Amino acid sequence: MSQYTVTGRFKNRDGFAEFETTIDAENENVAREHTLSQLGSQHGLKRTQIELEEVEQR
């Protein structure tokens, strides 16, 4: 598995909050899905409230 760094922002009470996370995944699409799933679970967000800006392999 490779490591991917995913950056973006999500909607919160004050507008938007920036985030950057590192994920172990098989490919870029899996990294995107894991990030959406994690942020949605941790912050109670829907996928439409999360904007992924960049996914890059480390």
PDB file of N, CA, C and O in Angstrom:
ATOM      1  N   MET A   1       0.837  -1.187   0.000  1.00  0.00           N
ATOM      2  CA  MET A   1       0.000   0.000   0.000  1.00  0.00           C
ATOM      3  C   MET A   1       0.875   1.240   0.000  1.00  0.00           C
ATOM      4  O   MET A   1       1.962   1.257   0.538  1.00  0.00           O
ATOM      5  N   SER A   2       0.336   2.290  -0.556  1.00  0.00           N
ATOM      6  CA  SER A   2       1.026   3.572  -0.643  1.00  0.00           C
ATOM      7  C   SER A   2       0.398   4.555   0.334  1.00  0.00           C
ATOM      8  O   SER A   2      -0.734   4.380   0.769  1.00  0.00           O
ATOM      9  N   GLN A   3       1.129   5.605   0.636  1.00  0.00           N
ATOM     10  CA  GLN A   3       0.593   6.678   1.466  1.00  0.00           C
ATOM     11  C   GLN A   3       0.167   7.829   0.576  1.00  0.00           C
ATOM     12  O   GLN A   3       0.872   8.194  -0.365  1.00  0.00           O
ATOM     13  N   TYR A   4      -0.988   8.397   0.891  1.00  0.00           N
ATOM     14  CA  TYR A   4      -1.525   9.541   0.164  1.00  0.00           C
ATOM     15  C   TYR A   4      -1.811  10.665   1.148  1.00  0.00           C
ATOM     16  O   TYR A   4      -2.285  10.418   2.257  1.00  0.00           O
ATOM     17  N   THR A   5      -1.512  11.871   0.731  1.00  0.00           N
ATOM     18  CA  THR A   5      -1.850  13.051   1.512  1.00  0.00           C
ATOM     19  C   THR A   5      -3.051  13.710   0.853  1.00  0.00           C
ATOM     20  O   THR A   5      -3.011  14.044  -0.329  1.00  0.00           O
ATOM     21  N   VAL A   6      -4.116  13.865   1.632  1.00  0.00           N
ATOM     22  CA  VAL A   6      -5.358  14.433   1.123  1.00  0.00           C
ATOM     23  C   VAL A   6      -5.576  15.779   1.810  1.00  0.00           C
ATOM     24  O   VAL A   6      -5.525  15.867   3.036  1.00  0.00           O
ATOM     25  N   THR A   7      -5.789  16.820   1.019  1.00  0.00           N
ATOM     26  CA  THR A   7      -6.063  18.142   1.572  1.00  0.00           C
ATOM     27  C   THR A   7      -7.407  18.636   1.055  1.00  0.00           C
ATOM     28  O   THR A   7      -7.869  18.219  -0.005  1.00  0.00           O
ATOM     29  N   GLY A   8      -8.004  19.520   1.824  1.00  0.00           N
ATOM     30  CA  GLY A   8      -9.287  20.083   1.421  1.00  0.00           C
ATOM     31  C   GLY A   8      -9.877  20.903   2.539  1.00  0.00           C
ATOM     32  O   GLY A   8      -9.160  21.391   3.413  1.00  0.00           O
ATOM     33  N   ARG A   9     -11.195  21.027   2.510  1.00  0.00           N
ATOM     34  CA  ARG A   9     -11.887  21.777   3.546  1.00  0.00           C
ATOM     35  C   ARG A   9     -13.277  21.199   3.744  1.00  0.00           C
ATOM     36  O   ARG A   9     -13.811  20.512   2.865  1.00  0.00           O
ATOM     37  N   PHE A  10     -13.838  21.464   4.925  1.00  0.00           N
ATOM     38  CA  PHE A  10     -15.191  21.006   5.202  1.00  0.00           C
ATOM     39  C   PHE A  10     -15.973  22.111   5.890  1.00  0.00           C
ATOM     40  O   PHE A  10     -15.407  23.012   6.506  1.00  0.00           O
ATOM     41  N   LYS A  11     -17.276  22.035   5.749  1.00  0.00           N
ATOM     42  CA  LYS A  11     -18.156  23.064   6.275  1.00  0.00           C
ATOM     43  C   LYS A  11     -18.374  22.839   7.772  1.00  0.00           C
ATOM     44  O   LYS A  11     -18.648  21.717   8.196  1.00  0.00           O
ATOM     45  N   ASN A  12     -18.233  23.909   8.538  1.00  0.00           N
ATOM     46  CA  ASN A  12     -18.559  23.859   9.965  1.00  0.00           C
ATOM     47  C   ASN A  12     -19.369  25.097  10.331  1.00  0.00           C
ATOM     48  O   ASN A  12     -19.769  25.853   9.461  1.00  0.00           O
ATOM     49  N   ARG A  13     -19.595  25.329  11.610  1.00  0.00           N
ATOM     50  CA  ARG A  13     -20.434  26.457  12.039  1.00  0.00           C
ATOM     51  C   ARG A  13     -19.888  27.813  11.600  1.00  0.00           C
ATOM     52  O   ARG A  13     -20.640  28.723  11.328  1.00  0.00           O
ATOM     53  N   ASP A  14     -18.567  27.936  11.599  1.00  0.00           N
ATOM     54  CA  ASP A  14     -17.925  29.222  11.323  1.00  0.00           C
ATOM     55  C   ASP A  14     -17.606  29.445   9.845  1.00  0.00           C
ATOM     56  O   ASP A  14     -16.916  30.386   9.503  1.00  0.00           O
ATOM     57  N   GLY A  15     -18.038  28.580   8.981  1.00  0.00           N
ATOM     58  CA  GLY A  15     -17.716  28.677   7.551  1.00  0.00           C
ATOM     59  C   GLY A  15     -17.074  27.391   7.081  1.00  0.00           C
ATOM     60  O   GLY A  15     -17.716  26.355   7.052  1.00  0.00           O
ATOM     61  N   PHE A  16     -15.778  27.468   6.780  1.00  0.00           N
ATOM     62  CA  PHE A  16     -15.055  26.286   6.342  1.00  0.00           C
ATOM     63  C   PHE A  16     -13.794  26.102   7.172  1.00  0.00           C
ATOM     64  O   PHE A  16     -13.173  27.079   7.599  1.00  0.00           O
ATOM     65  N   ALA A  17     -13.410  24.860   7.398  1.00  0.00           N
ATOM     66  CA  ALA A  17     -12.176  24.526   8.103  1.00  0.00           C
ATOM     67  C   ALA A  17     -11.295  23.722   7.153  1.00  0.00           C
ATOM     68  O   ALA A  17     -11.772  22.808   6.475  1.00  0.00           O
ATOM     69  N   GLU A  18     -10.023  24.067   7.102  1.00  0.00           N
ATOM     70  CA  GLU A  18      -9.058  23.364   6.255  1.00  0.00           C
ATOM     71  C   GLU A  18      -8.614  22.079   6.958  1.00  0.00           C
ATOM     72  O   GLU A  18      -8.596  22.005   8.183  1.00  0.00           O
ATOM     73  N   PHE A  19      -8.247  21.063   6.167  1.00  0.00           N
ATOM     74  CA  PHE A  19      -7.697  19.848   6.749  1.00  0.00           C
ATOM     75  C   PHE A  19      -6.633  19.265   5.836  1.00  0.00           C
ATOM     76  O   PHE A  19      -6.582  19.544   4.647  1.00  0.00           O
ATOM     77  N   GLU A  20      -5.765  18.460   6.429  1.00  0.00           N
ATOM     78  CA  GLU A  20      -4.764  17.685   5.701  1.00  0.00           C
ATOM     79  C   GLU A  20      -4.596  16.385   6.459  1.00  0.00           C
ATOM     80  O   GLU A  20      -4.382  16.396   7.671  1.00  0.00           O
ATOM     81  N   THR A  21      -4.720  15.272   5.773  1.00  0.00           N
ATOM     82  CA  THR A  21      -4.599  13.978   6.415  1.00  0.00           C
ATOM     83  C   THR A  21      -3.785  13.041   5.539  1.00  0.00           C
ATOM     84  O   THR A  21      -3.742  13.193   4.321  1.00  0.00           O
ATOM     85  N   THR A  22      -3.131  12.076   6.179  1.00  0.00           N
ATOM     86  CA  THR A  22      -2.354  11.068   5.456  1.00  0.00           C
ATOM     87  C   THR A  22      -3.045   9.725   5.621  1.00  0.00           C
ATOM     88  O   THR A  22      -3.383   9.329   6.741  1.00  0.00           O
ATOM     89  N   ILE A  23      -3.249   9.038   4.505  1.00  0.00           N
ATOM     90  CA  ILE A  23      -3.998   7.783   4.472  1.00  0.00           C
ATOM     91  C   ILE A  23      -3.161   6.708   3.779  1.00  0.00           C
ATOM     92  O   ILE A  23      -2.536   6.980   2.755  1.00  0.00           O
ATOM     93  N   ASP A  24      -3.159   5.499   4.330  1.00  0.00           N
ATOM     94  CA  ASP A  24      -2.587   4.342   3.630  1.00  0.00           C
ATOM     95  C   ASP A  24      -3.687   3.746   2.768  1.00  0.00           C
ATOM     96  O   ASP A  24      -4.753   3.380   3.289  1.00  0.00           O
ATOM     97  N   ALA A  25      -3.465   3.672   1.463  1.00  0.00           N
ATOM     98  CA  ALA A  25      -4.506   3.178   0.559  1.00  0.00           C
ATOM     99  C   ALA A  25      -3.868   2.518  -0.659  1.00  0.00           C
ATOM    100  O   ALA A  25      -2.701   2.735  -0.963  1.00  0.00           O
ATOM    101  N   GLU A  26      -4.674   1.740  -1.358  1.00  0.00           N
ATOM    102  CA  GLU A  26      -4.215   1.031  -2.552  1.00  0.00           C
ATOM    103  C   GLU A  26      -4.046   1.960  -3.743  1.00  0.00           C
ATOM    104  O   GLU A  26      -3.147   1.788  -4.553  1.00  0.00           O
ATOM    105  N   ASN A  27      -4.959   2.948  -3.853  1.00  0.00           N
ATOM    106  CA  ASN A  27      -4.879   3.909  -4.951  1.00  0.00           C
ATOM    107  C   ASN A  27      -5.553   5.211  -4.536  1.00  0.00           C
ATOM    108  O   ASN A  27      -6.071   5.337  -3.432  1.00  0.00           O
ATOM    109  N   GLU A  28      -5.549   6.173  -5.436  1.00  0.00           N
ATOM    110  CA  GLU A  28      -6.074   7.514  -5.143  1.00  0.00           C
ATOM    111  C   GLU A  28      -7.566   7.498  -4.819  1.00  0.00           C
ATOM    112  O   GLU A  28      -8.014   8.198  -3.916  1.00  0.00           O
ATOM    113  N   ASN A  29      -8.330   6.700  -5.533  1.00  0.00           N
ATOM    114  CA  ASN A  29      -9.779   6.646  -5.295  1.00  0.00           C
ATOM    115  C   ASN A  29     -10.102   6.094  -3.914  1.00  0.00           C
ATOM    116  O   ASN A  29     -11.019   6.583  -3.249  1.00  0.00           O
ATOM    117  N   VAL A  30      -9.367   5.089  -3.482  1.00  0.00           N
ATOM    118  CA  VAL A  30      -9.583   4.517  -2.154  1.00  0.00           C
ATOM    119  C   VAL A  30      -9.210   5.543  -1.084  1.00  0.00           C
ATOM    120  O   VAL A  30      -9.904   5.669  -0.072  1.00  0.00           O
ATOM    121  N   ALA A  31      -8.154   6.305  -1.308  1.00  0.00           N
ATOM    122  CA  ALA A  31      -7.760   7.360  -0.369  1.00  0.00           C
ATOM    123  C   ALA A  31      -8.861   8.409  -0.238  1.00  0.00           C
ATOM    124  O   ALA A  31      -9.167   8.868   0.863  1.00  0.00           O
ATOM    125  N   ARG A  32      -9.467   8.778  -1.356  1.00  0.00           N
ATOM    126  CA  ARG A  32     -10.582   9.743  -1.321  1.00  0.00           C
ATOM    127  C   ARG A  32     -11.746   9.198  -0.499  1.00  0.00           C
ATOM    128  O   ARG A  32     -12.307   9.897   0.341  1.00  0.00           O
ATOM    129  N   GLU A  33     -12.127   7.962  -0.753  1.00  0.00           N
ATOM    130  CA  GLU A  33     -13.258   7.350  -0.059  1.00  0.00           C
ATOM    131  C   GLU A  33     -13.011   7.241   1.444  1.00  0.00           C
ATOM    132  O   GLU A  33     -13.900   7.534   2.250  1.00  0.00           O
ATOM    133  N   HIS A  34     -11.808   6.824   1.838  1.00  0.00           N
ATOM    134  CA  HIS A  34     -11.477   6.710   3.257  1.00  0.00           C
ATOM    135  C   HIS A  34     -11.525   8.080   3.941  1.00  0.00           C
ATOM    136  O   HIS A  34     -12.015   8.198   5.069  1.00  0.00           O
ATOM    137  N   THR A  35     -11.034   9.092   3.264  1.00  0.00           N
ATOM    138  CA  THR A  35     -11.039  10.441   3.835  1.00  0.00           C
ATOM    139  C   THR A  35     -12.464  10.940   4.025  1.00  0.00           C
ATOM    140  O   THR A  35     -12.812  11.465   5.092  1.00  0.00           O
ATOM    141  N   LEU A  36     -13.300  10.781   3.015  1.00  0.00           N
ATOM    142  CA  LEU A  36     -14.701  11.195   3.125  1.00  0.00           C
ATOM    143  C   LEU A  36     -15.405  10.454   4.260  1.00  0.00           C
ATOM    144  O   LEU A  36     -16.150  11.044   5.037  1.00  0.00           O
ATOM    145  N   SER A  37     -15.140   9.167   4.371  1.00  0.00           N
ATOM    146  CA  SER A  37     -15.756   8.352   5.400  1.00  0.00           C
ATOM    147  C   SER A  37     -15.302   8.781   6.799  1.00  0.00           C
ATOM    148  O   SER A  37     -16.116   8.925   7.713  1.00  0.00           O
ATOM    149  N   GLN A  38     -13.994   8.990   6.964  1.00  0.00           N
ATOM    150  CA  GLN A  38     -13.448   9.391   8.267  1.00  0.00           C
ATOM    151  C   GLN A  38     -13.978  10.748   8.720  1.00  0.00           C
ATOM    152  O   GLN A  38     -14.432  10.892   9.848  1.00  0.00           O
ATOM    153  N   LEU A  39     -13.897  11.746   7.848  1.00  0.00           N
ATOM    154  CA  LEU A  39     -14.355  13.084   8.215  1.00  0.00           C
ATOM    155  C   LEU A  39     -15.855  13.106   8.490  1.00  0.00           C
ATOM    156  O   LEU A  39     -16.311  13.762   9.418  1.00  0.00           O
ATOM    157  N   GLY A  40     -16.604  12.393   7.688  1.00  0.00           N
ATOM    158  CA  GLY A  40     -18.047  12.336   7.903  1.00  0.00           C
ATOM    159  C   GLY A  40     -18.388  11.725   9.244  1.00  0.00           C
ATOM    160  O   GLY A  40     -19.257  12.216   9.968  1.00  0.00           O
ATOM    161  N   SER A  41     -17.676  10.689   9.603  1.00  0.00           N
ATOM    162  CA  SER A  41     -17.921  10.015  10.872  1.00  0.00           C
ATOM    163  C   SER A  41     -17.487  10.872  12.062  1.00  0.00           C
ATOM    164  O   SER A  41     -18.216  11.000  13.046  1.00  0.00           O
ATOM    165  N   GLN A  42     -16.310  11.458  11.980  1.00  0.00           N
ATOM    166  CA  GLN A  42     -15.768  12.240  13.097  1.00  0.00           C
ATOM    167  C   GLN A  42     -16.524  13.540  13.346  1.00  0.00           C
ATOM    168  O   GLN A  42     -16.693  13.963  14.479  1.00  0.00           O
ATOM    169  N   HIS A  43     -16.974  14.193  12.288  1.00  0.00           N
ATOM    170  CA  HIS A  43     -17.570  15.516  12.412  1.00  0.00           C
ATOM    171  C   HIS A  43     -19.064  15.551  12.095  1.00  0.00           C
ATOM    172  O   HIS A  43     -19.664  16.631  12.069  1.00  0.00           O
ATOM    173  N   GLY A  44     -19.655  14.407  11.802  1.00  0.00           N
ATOM    174  CA  GLY A  44     -21.082  14.360  11.503  1.00  0.00           C
ATOM    175  C   GLY A  44     -21.438  15.080  10.214  1.00  0.00           C
ATOM    176  O   GLY A  44     -22.457  15.757  10.143  1.00  0.00           O
ATOM    177  N   LEU A  45     -20.597  14.909   9.188  1.00  0.00           N
ATOM    178  CA  LEU A  45     -20.787  15.601   7.916  1.00  0.00           C
ATOM    179  C   LEU A  45     -21.290  14.665   6.828  1.00  0.00           C
ATOM    180  O   LEU A  45     -21.023  13.467   6.856  1.00  0.00           O
ATOM    181  N   LYS A  46     -21.981  15.253   5.871  1.00  0.00           N
ATOM    182  CA  LYS A  46     -22.336  14.524   4.667  1.00  0.00           C
ATOM    183  C   LYS A  46     -21.250  14.762   3.635  1.00  0.00           C
ATOM    184  O   LYS A  46     -20.503  15.730   3.714  1.00  0.00           O
ATOM    185  N   ARG A  47     -21.173  13.903   2.650  1.00  0.00           N
ATOM    186  CA  ARG A  47     -20.132  14.026   1.620  1.00  0.00           C
ATOM    187  C   ARG A  47     -20.211  15.339   0.854  1.00  0.00           C
ATOM    188  O   ARG A  47     -19.203  15.856   0.399  1.00  0.00           O
ATOM    189  N   THR A  48     -21.396  15.891   0.743  1.00  0.00           N
ATOM    190  CA  THR A  48     -21.554  17.156   0.020  1.00  0.00           C
ATOM    191  C   THR A  48     -20.981  18.338   0.803  1.00  0.00           C
ATOM    192  O   THR A  48     -20.783  19.405   0.240  1.00  0.00           O
ATOM    193  N   GLN A  49     -20.717  18.163   2.091  1.00  0.00           N
ATOM    194  CA  GLN A  49     -20.165  19.221   2.927  1.00  0.00           C
ATOM    195  C   GLN A  49     -18.639  19.174   2.978  1.00  0.00           C
ATOM    196  O   GLN A  49     -18.027  19.995   3.638  1.00  0.00           O
ATOM    197  N   ILE A  50     -18.035  18.216   2.282  1.00  0.00           N
ATOM    198  CA  ILE A  50     -16.582  18.051   2.279  1.00  0.00           C
ATOM    199  C   ILE A  50     -16.066  18.291   0.871  1.00  0.00           C
ATOM    200  O   ILE A  50     -16.580  17.710  -0.088  1.00  0.00           O
ATOM    201  N   GLU A  51     -15.066  19.143   0.746  1.00  0.00           N
ATOM    202  CA  GLU A  51     -14.446  19.432  -0.555  1.00  0.00           C
ATOM    203  C   GLU A  51     -13.005  18.947  -0.523  1.00  0.00           C
ATOM    204  O   GLU A  51     -12.209  19.442   0.264  1.00  0.00           O
ATOM    205  N   LEU A  52     -12.680  17.972  -1.364  1.00  0.00           N
ATOM    206  CA  LEU A  52     -11.310  17.488  -1.477  1.00  0.00           C
ATOM    207  C   LEU A  52     -10.609  18.306  -2.558  1.00  0.00           C
ATOM    208  O   LEU A  52     -11.085  18.373  -3.692  1.00  0.00           O
ATOM    209  N   GLU A  53      -9.508  18.933  -2.207  1.00  0.00           N
ATOM    210  CA  GLU A  53      -8.805  19.776  -3.161  1.00  0.00           C
ATOM    211  C   GLU A  53      -7.678  19.045  -3.866  1.00  0.00           C
ATOM    212  O   GLU A  53      -7.462  19.229  -5.050  1.00  0.00           O
ATOM    213  N   GLU A  54      -6.923  18.221  -3.114  1.00  0.00           N
ATOM    214  CA  GLU A  54      -5.760  17.569  -3.713  1.00  0.00           C
ATOM    215  C   GLU A  54      -5.517  16.225  -3.040  1.00  0.00           C
ATOM    216  O   GLU A  54      -5.646  16.091  -1.837  1.00  0.00           O
ATOM    217  N   VAL A  55      -5.166  15.239  -3.857  1.00  0.00           N
ATOM    218  CA  VAL A  55      -4.742  13.931  -3.360  1.00  0.00           C
ATOM    219  C   VAL A  55      -3.419  13.632  -4.032  1.00  0.00           C
ATOM    220  O   VAL A  55      -3.349  13.545  -5.260  1.00  0.00           O
ATOM    221  N   GLU A  56      -2.358  13.510  -3.246  1.00  0.00           N
ATOM    222  CA  GLU A  56      -1.054  13.233  -3.836  1.00  0.00           C
ATOM    223  C   GLU A  56      -0.370  12.091  -3.116  1.00  0.00           C
ATOM    224  O   GLU A  56      -0.498  11.917  -1.914  1.00  0.00           O
ATOM    225  N   GLN A  57       0.328  11.299  -3.908  1.00  0.00           N
ATOM    226  CA  GLN A  57       1.042  10.137  -3.371  1.00  0.00           C
ATOM    227  C   GLN A  57       2.352  10.589  -2.753  1.00  0.00           C
ATOM    228  O   GLN A  57       3.044  11.432  -3.297  1.00  0.00           O
ATOM    229  N   ARG A  58       2.678  10.031  -1.611  1.00  0.00           N
ATOM    230  CA  ARG A  58       3.937  10.376  -0.929  1.00  0.00           C
ATOM    231  C   ARG A  58       5.028   9.438  -1.331  1.00  0.00           C
ATOM    232  O   ARG A  58       4.891   8.379  -1.732  1.00  0.00           O
TER     233      ARG A  58
END
